[in-house]
Every structure is written in structure tokens, then in C-alpha cells.
N, CA and C atoms as an extended XYZ file, in Angstrom:
612
Properties=species:S:1:pos:R:3:atomname:S:1:resname:S:1:resid:I:1 pbc="F F F"
N        62.484       57.118       75.169 N   UNK     1
C        61.165       57.523       75.615 CA  UNK     1
C        60.967       57.139       77.082 C   UNK     1
N        60.093       57.859       77.754 N   UNK     2
C        59.876       57.616       79.169 CA  UNK     2
C        58.409       57.835       79.508 C   UNK     2
N        58.028       57.334       80.679 N   UNK     3
C        56.681       57.545       81.202 CA  UNK     3
C        56.783       57.505       82.723 C   UNK     3
N        55.862       58.175       83.403 N   UNK     4
C        55.917       58.221       84.862 CA  UNK     4
C        55.476       56.906       85.491 C   UNK     4
N        56.172       56.535       86.586 N   UNK     5
C        55.762       55.443       87.447 CA  UNK     5
C        55.478       55.968       88.837 C   UNK     5
N        55.041       55.098       89.729 N   UNK     6
C        54.599       55.563       91.048 CA  UNK     6
C        55.717       56.220       91.849 C   UNK     6
N        56.902       55.638       91.854 N   UNK     7
C        57.978       56.215       92.662 CA  UNK     7
C        58.432       57.572       92.132 C   UNK     7
N        58.306       57.787       90.843 N   UNK     8
C        58.690       59.074       90.261 CA  UNK     8
C        57.905       60.227       90.859 C   UNK     8
N        56.687       59.954       91.281 N   UNK     9
C        55.758       61.017       91.659 CA  UNK     9
C        55.879       61.459       93.114 C   UNK     9
N        56.641       60.750       93.926 N   UNK    10
C        56.688       61.086       95.344 CA  UNK    10
C        57.209       62.501       95.586 C   UNK    10
N        58.243       62.896       94.859 N   UNK    11
C        58.846       64.222       95.072 CA  UNK    11
C        58.807       65.084       93.820 C   UNK    11
N        58.380       64.528       92.705 N   UNK    12
C        58.326       65.284       91.455 CA  UNK    12
C        57.166       66.277       91.516 C   UNK    12
N        57.366       67.534       91.117 N   UNK    13
C        56.262       68.502       91.117 CA  UNK    13
C        55.103       68.102       90.214 C   UNK    13
N        55.311       67.103       89.376 N   UNK    14
C        54.276       66.664       88.448 CA  UNK    14
C        53.013       66.201       89.173 C   UNK    14
N        53.161       65.626       90.345 N   UNK    15
C        52.002       65.128       91.082 CA  UNK    15
C        51.011       66.239       91.394 C   UNK    15
N        51.518       67.436       91.628 N   UNK    16
C        50.682       68.561       92.054 CA  UNK    16
C        50.468       69.595       90.958 C   UNK    16
N        51.053       69.384       89.787 N   UNK    17
C        51.086       70.427       88.752 CA  UNK    17
C        49.836       70.429       87.890 C   UNK    17
N        49.360       71.637       87.574 N   UNK    18
C        48.298       71.798       86.571 CA  UNK    18
C        48.881       71.783       85.165 C   UNK    18
N        50.092       72.294       85.037 N   UNK    19
C        50.776       72.390       83.746 CA  UNK    19
C        51.851       71.304       83.693 C   UNK    19
N        51.764       70.388       82.717 N   UNK    20
C        52.735       69.292       82.662 CA  UNK    20
C        54.152       69.793       82.394 C   UNK    20
N        54.300       71.006       81.897 N   UNK    21
C        55.647       71.539       81.705 CA  UNK    21
C        56.354       71.816       83.024 C   UNK    21
N        55.599       71.770       84.128 N   UNK    22
C        56.208       71.866       85.453 CA  UNK    22
C        56.779       70.526       85.902 C   UNK    22
N        56.457       69.457       85.194 N   UNK    23
C        56.916       68.126       85.564 CA  UNK    23
C        58.412       67.992       85.289 C   UNK    23
N        59.138       67.456       86.243 N   UNK    24
C        60.595       67.395       86.129 CA  UNK    24
C        61.057       66.529       84.961 C   UNK    24
N        60.293       65.490       84.604 N   UNK    25
C        60.741       64.582       83.558 CA  UNK    25
C        60.203       64.922       82.171 C   UNK    25
N        59.271       65.841       82.097 N   UNK    26
C        58.715       66.187       80.782 CA  UNK    26
C        59.752       66.974       79.989 C   UNK    26
N        60.020       66.493       78.786 N   UNK    27
C        60.999       67.116       77.897 CA  UNK    27
C        60.461       67.074       76.473 C   UNK    27
N        59.929       68.201       75.967 N   UNK    28
C        59.355       68.203       74.625 CA  UNK    28
C        60.370       68.385       73.497 C   UNK    28
N        61.649       68.511       73.839 N   UNK    29
C        62.685       68.751       72.837 CA  UNK    29
C        63.327       67.421       72.443 C   UNK    29
N        62.913       66.888       71.314 N   UNK    30
C        63.407       65.565       70.902 CA  UNK    30
C        64.888       65.596       70.533 C   UNK    30
N        65.437       66.785       70.300 N   UNK    31
C        66.859       66.913       69.965 CA  UNK    31
C        67.742       66.984       71.203 C   UNK    31
N        67.153       67.186       72.376 N   UNK    32
C        67.925       67.286       73.607 CA  UNK    32
C        68.174       65.880       74.156 C   UNK    32
N        69.294       65.315       73.784 N   UNK    33
C        69.590       63.932       74.128 CA  UNK    33
C        70.136       63.759       75.540 C   UNK    33
N        70.189       64.837       76.305 N   UNK    34
C        70.574       64.697       77.711 CA  UNK    34
C        69.463       64.034       78.512 C   UNK    34
N        68.245       64.055       77.970 N   UNK    35
C        67.086       63.522       78.673 CA  UNK    35
C        66.271       62.640       77.735 C   UNK    35
N        65.444       61.786       78.325 N   UNK    36
C        64.473       61.053       77.515 CA  UNK    36
C        63.508       62.047       76.875 C   UNK    36
N        63.054       61.712       75.685 N   UNK    37
C        61.992       62.499       75.050 CA  UNK    37
C        60.665       62.128       75.697 C   UNK    37
N        59.979       63.108       76.249 N   UNK    38
C        58.709       62.885       76.937 CA  UNK    38
C        57.918       64.192       76.865 C   UNK    38
N        57.197       64.445       75.767 N   UNK    39
C        56.539       65.738       75.576 CA  UNK    39
C        55.306       65.951       76.445 C   UNK    39
N        54.772       64.885       77.006 N   UNK    40
C        53.566       64.966       77.833 CA  UNK    40
C        53.552       63.730       78.729 C   UNK    40
N        52.573       63.623       79.612 N   UNK    41
C        52.519       62.441       80.457 CA  UNK    41
C        52.097       61.204       79.661 C   UNK    41
N        51.297       61.387       78.614 N   UNK    42
C        51.018       60.349       77.616 CA  UNK    42
C        51.200       60.978       76.246 C   UNK    42
N        51.677       60.195       75.283 N   UNK    43
C        51.991       60.772       73.977 CA  UNK    43
C        52.221       59.653       72.973 C   UNK    43
N        52.342       60.015       71.707 N   UNK    44
C        52.695       59.034       70.689 CA  UNK    44
C        53.729       59.628       69.752 C   UNK    44
N        54.518       58.758       69.154 N   UNK    45
C        55.557       59.167       68.207 CA  UNK    45
C        55.480       58.224       67.015 C   UNK    45
N        55.343       58.791       65.818 N   UNK    46
C        55.281       57.989       64.599 CA  UNK    46
C        56.676       57.816       64.014 C   UNK    46
N        56.985       56.600       63.593 N   UNK    47
C        58.228       56.283       62.896 CA  UNK    47
C        57.842       55.608       61.577 C   UNK    47
N        57.497       56.418       60.608 N   UNK    48
C        56.941       55.878       59.371 CA  UNK    48
C        57.931       54.995       58.623 C   UNK    48
N        59.208       55.360       58.661 N   UNK    49
C        60.206       54.554       57.975 CA  UNK    49
C        60.380       53.177       58.569 C   UNK    49
N        59.988       53.024       59.823 N   UNK    50
C        60.092       51.734       60.518 CA  UNK    50
C        58.753       51.016       60.600 C   UNK    50
N        57.724       51.624       60.051 N   UNK    51
C        56.373       51.043       60.042 CA  UNK    51
C        55.833       50.854       61.457 C   UNK    51
N        56.204       51.761       62.367 N   UNK    52
C        55.724       51.600       63.733 CA  UNK    52
C        55.390       52.939       64.370 C   UNK    52
N        54.635       52.841       65.436 N   UNK    53
C        54.275       53.993       66.255 CA  UNK    53
C        54.477       53.622       67.712 C   UNK    53
N        55.083       54.526       68.465 N   UNK    54
C        55.289       54.352       69.899 CA  UNK    54
C        54.182       55.101       70.635 C   UNK    54
N        53.546       54.430       71.594 N   UNK    55
C        52.478       55.048       72.383 CA  UNK    55
C        52.820       54.879       73.857 C   UNK    55
N        53.016       56.002       74.547 N   UNK    56
C        53.369       56.000       75.968 CA  UNK    56
C        52.150       56.403       76.783 C   UNK    56
N        51.840       55.626       77.826 N   UNK    57
C        50.602       55.817       78.585 CA  UNK    57
C        50.882       56.009       80.074 C   UNK    57
N        50.394       57.107       80.628 N   UNK    58
C        50.474       57.355       82.069 CA  UNK    58
C        49.284       56.666       82.732 C   UNK    58
N        49.547       55.558       83.442 N   UNK    59
C        48.483       54.712       83.997 CA  UNK    59
C        48.567       54.619       85.520 C   UNK    59
N        48.829       55.719       86.185 N   UNK    60
C        49.114       55.681       87.617 CA  UNK    60
C        47.900       55.836       88.531 C   UNK    60
N        46.693       55.981       87.986 N   UNK    61
C        45.555       56.225       88.874 CA  UNK    61
C        44.856       54.938       89.311 C   UNK    61
N        44.102       54.316       88.419 N   UNK    62
C        43.293       53.164       88.813 CA  UNK    62
C        44.153       51.979       89.241 C   UNK    62
N        45.394       51.973       88.827 N   UNK    63
C        46.289       50.865       89.132 CA  UNK    63
C        46.913       50.970       90.523 C   UNK    63
N        47.343       52.204       90.939 N   UNK    64
C        48.233       52.277       92.112 CA  UNK    64
C        48.081       53.574       92.901 C   UNK    64
N        46.982       54.309       92.707 N   UNK    65
C        46.863       55.632       93.319 CA  UNK    65
C        46.912       55.569       94.843 C   UNK    65
N        46.337       54.539       95.450 N   UNK    66
C        46.297       54.474       96.916 CA  UNK    66
C        47.661       54.225       97.540 C   UNK    66
N        48.627       53.858       96.706 N   UNK    67
C        49.990       53.645       97.199 CA  UNK    67
C        50.934       54.759       96.749 C   UNK    67
N        50.368       55.805       96.132 N   UNK    68
C        51.202       56.851       95.541 CA  UNK    68
C        50.961       58.221       96.163 C   UNK    68
N        49.727       58.699       96.102 N   UNK    69
C        49.476       60.114       96.385 CA  UNK    69
C        49.674       60.497       97.843 C   UNK    69
N        49.543       59.563       98.781 N   UNK    70
C        49.772       59.928      100.177 CA  UNK    70
C        51.246       60.222      100.455 C   UNK    70
N        52.119       59.893       99.521 N   UNK    71
C        53.538       60.236       99.660 CA  UNK    71
C        53.838       61.652       99.175 C   UNK    71
N        52.891       62.287       98.520 N   UNK    72
C        53.114       63.612       97.926 CA  UNK    72
C        52.609       64.699       98.879 C   UNK    72
N        52.983       65.961       98.634 N   UNK    73
C        52.494       67.047       99.497 CA  UNK    73
C        51.076       67.513       99.146 C   UNK    73
N        50.401       66.847       98.197 N   UNK    74
C        49.093       67.338       97.725 CA  UNK    74
C        48.195       66.146       97.399 C   UNK    74
N        47.849       65.343       98.385 N   UNK    75
C        47.213       64.057       98.129 CA  UNK    75
C        45.961       64.173       97.253 C   UNK    75
N        45.049       65.084       97.564 N   UNK    76
C        43.812       65.184       96.790 CA  UNK    76
C        44.084       65.683       95.377 C   UNK    76
N        44.941       66.678       95.244 N   UNK    77
C        45.284       67.204       93.926 CA  UNK    77
C        45.989       66.136       93.100 C   UNK    77
N        46.856       65.389       93.737 N   UNK    78
C        47.542       64.285       93.059 CA  UNK    78
C        46.533       63.276       92.521 C   UNK    78
N        45.558       62.911       93.325 N   UNK    79
C        44.539       61.964       92.881 CA  UNK    79
C        43.777       62.498       91.674 C   UNK    79
N        43.406       63.765       91.734 N   UNK    80
C        42.683       64.377       90.609 CA  UNK    80
C        43.542       64.372       89.345 C   UNK    80
N        44.809       64.754       89.500 N   UNK    81
C        45.708       64.799       88.344 CA  UNK    81
C        45.891       63.412       87.728 C   UNK    81
N        46.131       62.418       88.572 N   UNK    82
C        46.401       61.079       88.051 CA  UNK    82
C        45.169       60.479       87.383 C   UNK    82
N        43.987       60.755       87.933 N   UNK    83
C        42.779       60.258       87.281 CA  UNK    83
C        42.583       60.910       85.921 C   UNK    83
N        42.765       62.219       85.863 N   UNK    84
C        42.630       62.928       84.586 CA  UNK    84
C        43.634       62.416       83.566 C   UNK    84
N        44.850       62.180       84.010 N   UNK    85
C        45.889       61.727       83.074 CA  UNK    85
C        45.656       60.297       82.604 C   UNK    85
N        45.182       59.413       83.507 N   UNK    86
C        44.942       58.041       83.082 CA  UNK    86
C        43.739       57.961       82.155 C   UNK    86
N        42.702       58.740       82.424 N   UNK    87
C        41.556       58.783       81.512 CA  UNK    87
C        41.997       59.285       80.135 C   UNK    87
N        42.871       60.296       80.133 N   UNK    88
C        43.386       60.816       78.861 CA  UNK    88
C        44.246       59.769       78.157 C   UNK    88
N        44.979       58.969       78.929 N   UNK    89
C        45.818       57.920       78.338 CA  UNK    89
C        44.961       56.875       77.629 C   UNK    89
N        43.878       56.449       78.269 N   UNK    90
C        42.959       55.522       77.614 CA  UNK    90
C        42.432       56.125       76.313 C   UNK    90
N        42.032       57.389       76.387 N   UNK    91
C        41.506       58.050       75.195 CA  UNK    91
C        42.522       58.112       74.070 C   UNK    91
N        43.771       58.422       74.425 N   UNK    92
C        44.825       58.476       73.416 CA  UNK    92
C        45.040       57.115       72.784 C   UNK    92
N        45.094       56.071       73.618 N   UNK    93
C        45.322       54.735       73.072 CA  UNK    93
C        44.207       54.320       72.116 C   UNK    93
N        42.966       54.503       72.522 N   UNK    94
C        41.855       54.099       71.660 CA  UNK    94
C        41.856       54.888       70.352 C   UNK    94
N        42.210       56.159       70.425 N   UNK    95
C        42.263       56.983       69.216 CA  UNK    95
C        43.363       56.500       68.278 C   UNK    95
N        44.545       56.236       68.821 N   UNK    96
C        45.656       55.804       67.961 CA  UNK    96
C        45.417       54.395       67.421 C   UNK    96
N        44.821       53.521       68.232 N   UNK    97
C        44.510       52.169       67.753 CA  UNK    97
C        43.531       52.228       66.584 C   UNK    97
N        42.647       53.225       66.613 N   UNK    98
C        41.644       53.355       65.561 CA  UNK    98
C        42.190       54.052       64.314 C   UNK    98
N        43.059       55.039       64.489 N   UNK    99
C        43.430       55.908       63.361 CA  UNK    99
C        44.847       55.708       62.841 C   UNK    99
N        45.732       55.096       63.623 N   UNK   100
C        47.112       54.943       63.179 CA  UNK   100
C        47.193       54.016       61.966 C   UNK   100
N        48.065       54.346       61.049 N   UNK   101
C        48.303       53.495       59.880 CA  UNK   101
C        49.559       52.648       60.045 C   UNK   101
N        50.182       52.700       61.217 N   UNK   102
C        51.410       51.932       61.450 CA  UNK   102
C        51.123       50.441       61.484 C   UNK   102
N        52.050       49.670       60.969 N   UNK   103
C        51.920       48.218       61.003 CA  UNK   103
C        52.076       47.678       62.416 C   UNK   103
N        52.942       48.331       63.207 N   UNK   104
C        53.219       47.913       64.575 CA  UNK   104
C        52.986       49.062       65.548 C   UNK   104
N        52.320       48.757       66.656 N   UNK   105
C        52.187       49.702       67.759 CA  UNK   105
C        53.016       49.190       68.928 C   UNK   105
N        53.980       49.992       69.355 N   UNK   106
C        54.780       49.682       70.538 CA  UNK   106
C        54.200       50.513       71.671 C   UNK   106
N        53.505       49.852       72.579 N   UNK   107
C        52.763       50.528       73.640 CA  UNK   107
C        53.449       50.230       74.970 C   UNK   107
N        53.649       51.279       75.786 N   UNK   108
C        54.246       51.003       77.085 CA  UNK   108
C        53.630       51.871       78.175 C   UNK   108
N        53.672       51.314       79.364 N   UNK   109
C        53.169       51.930       80.582 CA  UNK   109
C        54.082       51.477       81.710 C   UNK   109
N        54.001       52.150       82.837 N   UNK   110
C        54.756       51.668       83.988 CA  UNK   110
C        54.248       50.302       84.452 C   UNK   110
N        52.980       50.004       84.159 N   UNK   111
C        52.334       48.800       84.683 CA  UNK   111
C        52.113       47.764       83.586 C   UNK   111
N        52.344       46.479       83.880 N   UNK   112
C        52.107       45.418       82.902 CA  UNK   112
C        50.616       45.112       82.773 C   UNK   112
N        50.288       44.260       81.816 N   UNK   113
C        48.891       44.047       81.457 CA  UNK   113
C        48.051       43.458       82.588 C   UNK   113
N        48.656       42.700       83.505 N   UNK   114
C        47.844       42.097       84.566 CA  UNK   114
C        47.309       43.116       85.562 C   UNK   114
N        47.751       44.353       85.503 N   UNK   115
C        47.194       45.413       86.341 CA  UNK   115
C        45.905       45.991       85.766 C   UNK   115
N        45.533       45.576       84.564 N   UNK   116
C        44.348       46.146       83.927 CA  UNK   116
C        43.190       45.162       83.886 C   UNK   116
N        43.120       44.287       84.903 N   UNK   117
C        42.041       43.296       84.970 CA  UNK   117
C        40.672       43.973       85.047 C   UNK   117
N        40.624       45.182       85.584 N   UNK   118
C        39.358       45.908       85.696 CA  UNK   118
C        38.950       46.635       84.434 C   UNK   118
N        39.752       46.503       83.374 N   UNK   119
C        39.484       47.208       82.119 CA  UNK   119
C        39.519       46.214       80.961 C   UNK   119
N        38.533       45.307       80.913 N   UNK   120
C        38.550       44.271       79.874 CA  UNK   120
C        38.489       44.836       78.466 C   UNK   120
N        37.863       45.997       78.295 N   UNK   121
C        37.799       46.587       76.955 CA  UNK   121
C        39.181       47.036       76.490 C   UNK   121
N        40.019       47.476       77.429 N   UNK   122
C        41.393       47.860       77.102 CA  UNK   122
C        42.196       46.628       76.696 C   UNK   122
N        42.075       45.554       77.471 N   UNK   123
C        42.778       44.317       77.131 CA  UNK   123
C        42.287       43.756       75.804 C   UNK   123
N        40.991       43.843       75.539 N   UNK   124
C        40.466       43.361       74.257 CA  UNK   124
C        41.038       44.157       73.090 C   UNK   124
N        41.196       45.459       73.273 N   UNK   125
C        41.769       46.290       72.207 CA  UNK   125
C        43.241       45.947       71.993 C   UNK   125
N        43.947       45.628       73.078 N   UNK   126
C        45.349       45.225       72.950 CA  UNK   126
C        45.493       43.897       72.217 C   UNK   126
N        44.461       43.075       72.250 N   UNK   127
C        44.511       41.765       71.588 CA  UNK   127
C        44.222       41.831       70.093 C   UNK   127
N        43.667       42.924       69.631 N   UNK   128
C        43.297       43.008       68.220 CA  UNK   128
C        44.551       43.103       67.350 C   UNK   128
N        44.545       42.356       66.243 N   UNK   129
C        45.668       42.479       65.314 CA  UNK   129
C        45.197       42.495       63.868 C   UNK   129
N        43.986       42.992       63.670 N   UNK   130
C        43.475       43.060       62.303 CA  UNK   130
C        44.092       44.207       61.518 C   UNK   130
N        44.498       45.271       62.212 N   UNK   131
C        45.138       46.398       61.516 CA  UNK   131
C        46.557       46.681       62.015 C   UNK   131
N        46.893       46.232       63.216 N   UNK   132
C        48.235       46.454       63.781 CA  UNK   132
C        48.675       45.204       64.538 C   UNK   132
N        49.981       45.025       64.612 N   UNK   133
C        50.573       44.149       65.618 CA  UNK   133
C        50.901       45.018       66.824 C   UNK   133
N        50.550       44.550       68.016 N   UNK   134
C        50.773       45.352       69.215 CA  UNK   134
C        51.795       44.656       70.108 C   UNK   134
N        52.773       45.430       70.554 N   UNK   135
C        53.801       44.956       71.479 CA  UNK   135
C        53.713       45.835       72.718 C   UNK   135
N        53.320       45.233       73.841 N   UNK   136
C        53.094       45.985       75.077 CA  UNK   136
C        54.203       45.683       76.084 C   UNK   136
N        54.701       46.762       76.702 N   UNK   137
C        55.765       46.647       77.705 CA  UNK   137
C        55.346       47.375       78.973 C   UNK   137
N        55.465       46.700       80.099 N   UNK   138
C        55.192       47.312       81.394 CA  UNK   138
C        56.234       46.879       82.398 C   UNK   138
N        56.350       47.633       83.463 N   UNK   139
C        57.336       47.323       84.489 CA  UNK   139
C        56.678       47.122       85.843 C   UNK   139
N        57.036       47.971       86.785 N   UNK   140
C        56.537       47.996       88.166 CA  UNK   140
C        57.102       46.824       88.969 C   UNK   140
N        56.772       45.599       88.607 N   UNK   141
C        57.468       44.458       89.215 CA  UNK   141
C        58.854       44.343       88.586 C   UNK   141
N        59.796       43.820       89.361 N   UNK   142
C        61.194       43.865       88.938 CA  UNK   142
C        61.665       42.502       88.454 C   UNK   142
N        61.061       42.099       87.347 N   UNK   143
C        61.411       40.840       86.713 CA  UNK   143
C        61.267       41.040       85.217 C   UNK   143
N        61.754       40.104       84.433 N   UNK   144
C        61.637       40.165       82.976 CA  UNK   144
C        61.031       38.856       82.495 C   UNK   144
N        59.766       38.898       82.057 N   UNK   145
C        59.126       37.672       81.607 CA  UNK   145
C        57.856       37.995       80.832 C   UNK   145
N        57.323       36.965       80.201 N   UNK   146
C        56.023       37.048       79.548 CA  UNK   146
C        54.996       36.167       80.250 C   UNK   146
N        55.436       35.404       81.239 N   UNK   147
C        54.559       34.423       81.867 CA  UNK   147
C        53.666       35.018       82.952 C   UNK   147
N        54.067       36.148       83.561 N   UNK   148
C        53.295       36.696       84.674 CA  UNK   148
C        52.292       37.758       84.237 C   UNK   148
N        52.325       38.142       82.979 N   UNK   149
C        51.410       39.163       82.491 CA  UNK   149
C        50.116       38.532       81.995 C   UNK   149
N        49.070       39.345       81.887 N   UNK   150
C        47.839       38.885       81.254 CA  UNK   150
C        48.069       38.811       79.753 C   UNK   150
N        47.749       37.693       79.164 N   UNK   151
C        48.005       37.498       77.734 CA  UNK   151
C        47.170       38.457       76.887 C   UNK   151
N        47.802       38.987       75.859 N   UNK   152
C        47.074       39.753       74.839 CA  UNK   152
C        47.275       39.080       73.482 C   UNK   152
N        47.484       37.752       73.502 N   UNK   153
C        47.662       36.983       72.268 CA  UNK   153
C        46.474       37.228       71.340 C   UNK   153
N        46.781       37.346       70.038 N   UNK   154
C        48.027       36.999       69.348 CA  UNK   154
C        49.118       38.069       69.406 C   UNK   154
N        48.880       39.144       70.137 N   UNK   155
C        49.907       40.165       70.290 CA  UNK   155
C        50.830       39.832       71.455 C   UNK   155
N        51.785       40.714       71.727 N   UNK   156
C        52.916       40.419       72.589 CA  UNK   156
C        52.883       41.294       73.833 C   UNK   156
N        53.089       40.700       75.015 N   UNK   157
C        53.076       41.449       76.271 CA  UNK   157
C        54.266       41.047       77.126 C   UNK   157
N        55.035       42.043       77.561 N   UNK   158
C        56.231       41.794       78.367 CA  UNK   158
C        56.134       42.503       79.722 C   UNK   158
N        56.612       41.838       80.753 N   UNK   159
C        57.014       42.504       81.983 CA  UNK   159
C        58.494       42.799       81.826 C   UNK   159
N        58.842       44.072       81.834 N   UNK   160
C        60.244       44.448       81.582 CA  UNK   160
C        60.781       45.280       82.740 C   UNK   160
N        60.617       44.740       83.960 N   UNK   161
C        61.062       45.452       85.150 CA  UNK   161
C        62.565       45.566       85.273 C   UNK   161
N        63.300       44.616       84.714 N   UNK   162
C        64.742       44.756       84.590 CA  UNK   162
C        65.544       44.663       85.869 C   UNK   162
N        64.903       44.356       86.998 N   UNK   163
C        65.670       44.250       88.236 CA  UNK   163
C        65.944       45.579       88.906 C   UNK   163
N        65.297       46.645       88.446 N   UNK   164
C        65.539       47.953       89.049 CA  UNK   164
C        64.814       48.132       90.364 C   UNK   164
N        65.215       49.117       91.121 N   UNK   165
C        64.497       49.479       92.341 CA  UNK   165
C        64.600       48.428       93.417 C   UNK   165
N        63.614       47.547       93.476 N   UNK   166
C        63.539       46.535       94.519 CA  UNK   166
C        63.815       45.156       93.934 C   UNK   166
N        64.881       45.013       93.172 N   UNK   167
C        65.191       43.745       92.536 CA  UNK   167
C        65.442       42.635       93.555 C   UNK   167
N        65.470       41.422       93.081 N   UNK   168
C        65.781       40.228       93.867 CA  UNK   168
C        64.619       39.748       94.730 C   UNK   168
N        63.388       40.119       94.396 N   UNK   169
C        62.261       39.550       95.120 CA  UNK   169
C        62.159       38.056       94.829 C   UNK   169
N        61.376       37.387       95.628 N   UNK   170
C        61.290       35.936       95.524 CA  UNK   170
C        60.377       35.463       94.402 C   UNK   170
N        59.592       36.368       93.775 N   UNK   171
C        58.596       35.906       92.803 CA  UNK   171
C        59.171       35.615       91.423 C   UNK   171
N        60.424       35.953       91.166 N   UNK   172
C        60.993       35.672       89.856 CA  UNK   172
C        62.499       35.732       89.870 C   UNK   172
N        63.119       34.966       88.994 N   UNK   173
C        64.578       34.924       88.930 CA  UNK   173
C        65.109       35.462       87.604 C   UNK   173
N        64.230       36.053       86.792 N   UNK   174
C        64.648       36.538       85.472 CA  UNK   174
C        65.000       38.020       85.558 C   UNK   174
N        66.290       38.283       85.676 N   UNK   175
C        66.781       39.650       85.782 CA  UNK   175
C        67.515       40.022       84.495 C   UNK   175
N        67.191       41.165       83.921 N   UNK   176
C        67.845       41.589       82.686 CA  UNK   176
C        67.047       42.644       81.977 C   UNK   176
N        66.917       42.508       80.665 N   UNK   177
C        66.167       43.494       79.895 CA  UNK   177
C        65.602       42.830       78.653 C   UNK   177
N        64.746       43.569       77.941 N   UNK   178
C        64.107       43.063       76.733 CA  UNK   178
C        64.716       43.756       75.524 C   UNK   178
N        65.017       42.979       74.518 N   UNK   179
C        65.529       43.503       73.249 CA  UNK   179
C        64.408       43.413       72.215 C   UNK   179
N        64.257       44.468       71.439 N   UNK   180
C        63.342       44.446       70.308 CA  UNK   180
C        64.111       44.705       69.025 C   UNK   180
N        63.944       43.852       68.038 N   UNK   181
C        64.625       44.009       66.759 CA  UNK   181
C        63.586       44.232       65.667 C   UNK   181
N        63.841       45.222       64.821 N   UNK   182
C        62.946       45.545       63.713 CA  UNK   182
C        63.593       45.066       62.426 C   UNK   182
N        62.954       44.122       61.746 N   UNK   183
C        63.493       43.583       60.510 CA  UNK   183
C        63.291       44.523       59.335 C   UNK   183
N        63.947       44.204       58.229 N   UNK   184
C        63.834       45.024       57.023 CA  UNK   184
C        62.400       45.084       56.513 C   UNK   184
N        61.623       44.049       56.823 N   UNK   185
C        60.225       44.017       56.390 CA  UNK   185
C        59.292       44.665       57.404 C   UNK   185
N        59.852       45.233       58.478 N   UNK   186
C        59.048       45.887       59.504 CA  UNK   186
C        58.609       44.979       60.628 C   UNK   186
N        58.858       43.678       60.517 N   UNK   187
C        58.457       42.748       61.565 CA  UNK   187
C        59.309       42.964       62.817 C   UNK   187
N        58.672       42.893       63.981 N   UNK   188
C        59.357       43.086       65.258 CA  UNK   188
C        59.520       41.746       65.966 C   UNK   188
N        60.742       41.491       66.413 N   UNK   189
C        61.057       40.307       67.206 CA  UNK   189
C        61.526       40.768       68.573 C   UNK   189
N        60.987       40.183       69.635 N   UNK   190
C        61.405       40.545       70.984 CA  UNK   190
C        61.915       39.321       71.727 C   UNK   190
N        62.896       39.536       72.588 N   UNK   191
C        63.428       38.459       73.415 CA  UNK   191
C        64.146       39.071       74.612 C   UNK   191
N        64.319       38.284       75.637 N   UNK   192
C        64.988       38.772       76.843 CA  UNK   192
C        66.472       38.425       76.818 C   UNK   192
N        67.258       39.278       77.442 N   UNK   193
C        68.675       38.999       77.715 CA  UNK   193
C        68.824       39.055       79.230 C   UNK   193
N        69.193       37.924       79.823 N   UNK   194
C        69.174       37.797       81.273 CA  UNK   194
C        70.573       37.596       81.837 C   UNK   194
N        70.726       37.976       83.077 N   UNK   195
C        71.968       37.748       83.804 CA  UNK   195
C        71.738       36.629       84.817 C   UNK   195
N        72.821       36.093       85.338 N   UNK   196
C        72.751       35.045       86.350 CA  UNK   196
C        72.142       35.636       87.625 C   UNK   196
N        70.983       35.141       88.010 N   UNK   197
C        70.282       35.659       89.167 CA  UNK   197
C        71.131       35.592       90.427 C   UNK   197
N        71.884       34.529       90.581 N   UNK   198
C        72.668       34.355       91.809 CA  UNK   198
C        73.819       35.328       91.908 C   UNK   198
N        74.279       35.844       90.768 N   UNK   199
C        75.325       36.870       90.809 CA  UNK   199
C        74.747       38.196       91.277 C   UNK   199
N        73.577       38.545       90.734 N   UNK   200
C        72.940       39.812       91.098 CA  UNK   200
C        72.305       39.758       92.478 C   UNK   200
N        71.801       38.604       92.853 N   UNK   201
C        70.963       38.497       94.054 CA  UNK   201
C        71.443       37.365       94.950 C   UNK   201
N        72.689       37.357       95.247 N   UNK   202
C        73.249       36.295       96.090 CA  UNK   202
C        72.654       36.350       97.479 C   UNK   202
N        72.118       35.231       97.935 N   UNK   203
C        71.517       35.154       99.256 CA  UNK   203
C        72.619       34.941      100.297 C   UNK   203
N        72.623       35.777      101.314 N   UNK   204
C        73.640       35.678      102.368 CA  UNK   204
C        73.144       34.815      103.517 C   UNK   204
């Protein structure tokens, strides 16, 4: 599964498109394994046999629009598109949180939870675990940790930047990826697998 981040939009026609099928990364064919499955800019996928639902959220407007759309050939149109898509993403999340029967919701966005300080109602919904366990994954920063994100306890929140793009910044030394394991009882366990920072980011 995939979702758009800020750098994706600089040259992708998606920034200026009215029809998401014009977006270079949108792929509604789940059988086409040459590409990530991404039927829309935000979407959900139910996995009933695994007792979980995946929810992908396009959150590129209120979080990072001023650093994104001026790189595109259609700054005003890009802003309009990203606002519409992020508003729709919030709506999708609230709807699925209310109506999904899945035991676990795996929610991801390009941005980690600390980017949503201006949306306390969203963070409060991520913290609820009366009907679902929620596991949230965001990137943007290029580190792998749970310490730099805004807590959604008792649920789980990861920064899973993985060292991509602009890795080796000074704010973190945890480079790698996050593993999620689904037990026979449907319980999800997550943990990081890290590489030696000095091997990846040797200072000259």
C-alpha cells in the first residue's frame, strides 16, 4: 500500500489533477503487483481473515502545503486539491473508526502524529481503543522511533521514516524499518529493526 508525500507531488500530475486516475501513483488494480495498490489518494482495505483494516490517509495540506505547492506548476490548484483531499481523509478516518468491525486498524499517512497538534479531535480518536486497537505509522522525518511522535496511548504510534530521502540528520540515530507481526489470535506486535548508524551515516 502507498500514500502520497510532499516530495511525490513536485512533478506528479496528481498535484494539478481533477481526476485521481491521472495521478502517476494511483493504481486501482490490486492484482497488478508491479505497483503498490493505491486506488485513491485516501482509501481503506479490509482484511477480515486477519481481523484488521488498513486505512491510508492523504494528509498533505494542513501539515506541509506551504512547502509543497510552490514546487508544482499549479500552485493555487495544488492547494485546492490538497485541502479537498485532506478534508476527505479526515472524513474517511472518522467514518471507518465509527463503522469498521475490525479488531485492529492499521492507519498510515506520510506524516507522524506530532504533525497533527492542530487537530486534537483527530488525536483523541486515534487514542480510543474501546472498539479497535489502532496502530499509526507516519514518515516524513527520516528516523525510526516511537519517542518523537505524539503519543496516542494506549494505542501505538510509529515514526517509520526508514532513513530514506534525507537520511543521516542529526536529530536521530535510529535507521531501519518497522516490522509488524499478526498473531494467530489477531494481536499485532510491532518493533523496529535497525542498522548501525555509523555504517550508514559515517561522518567524514
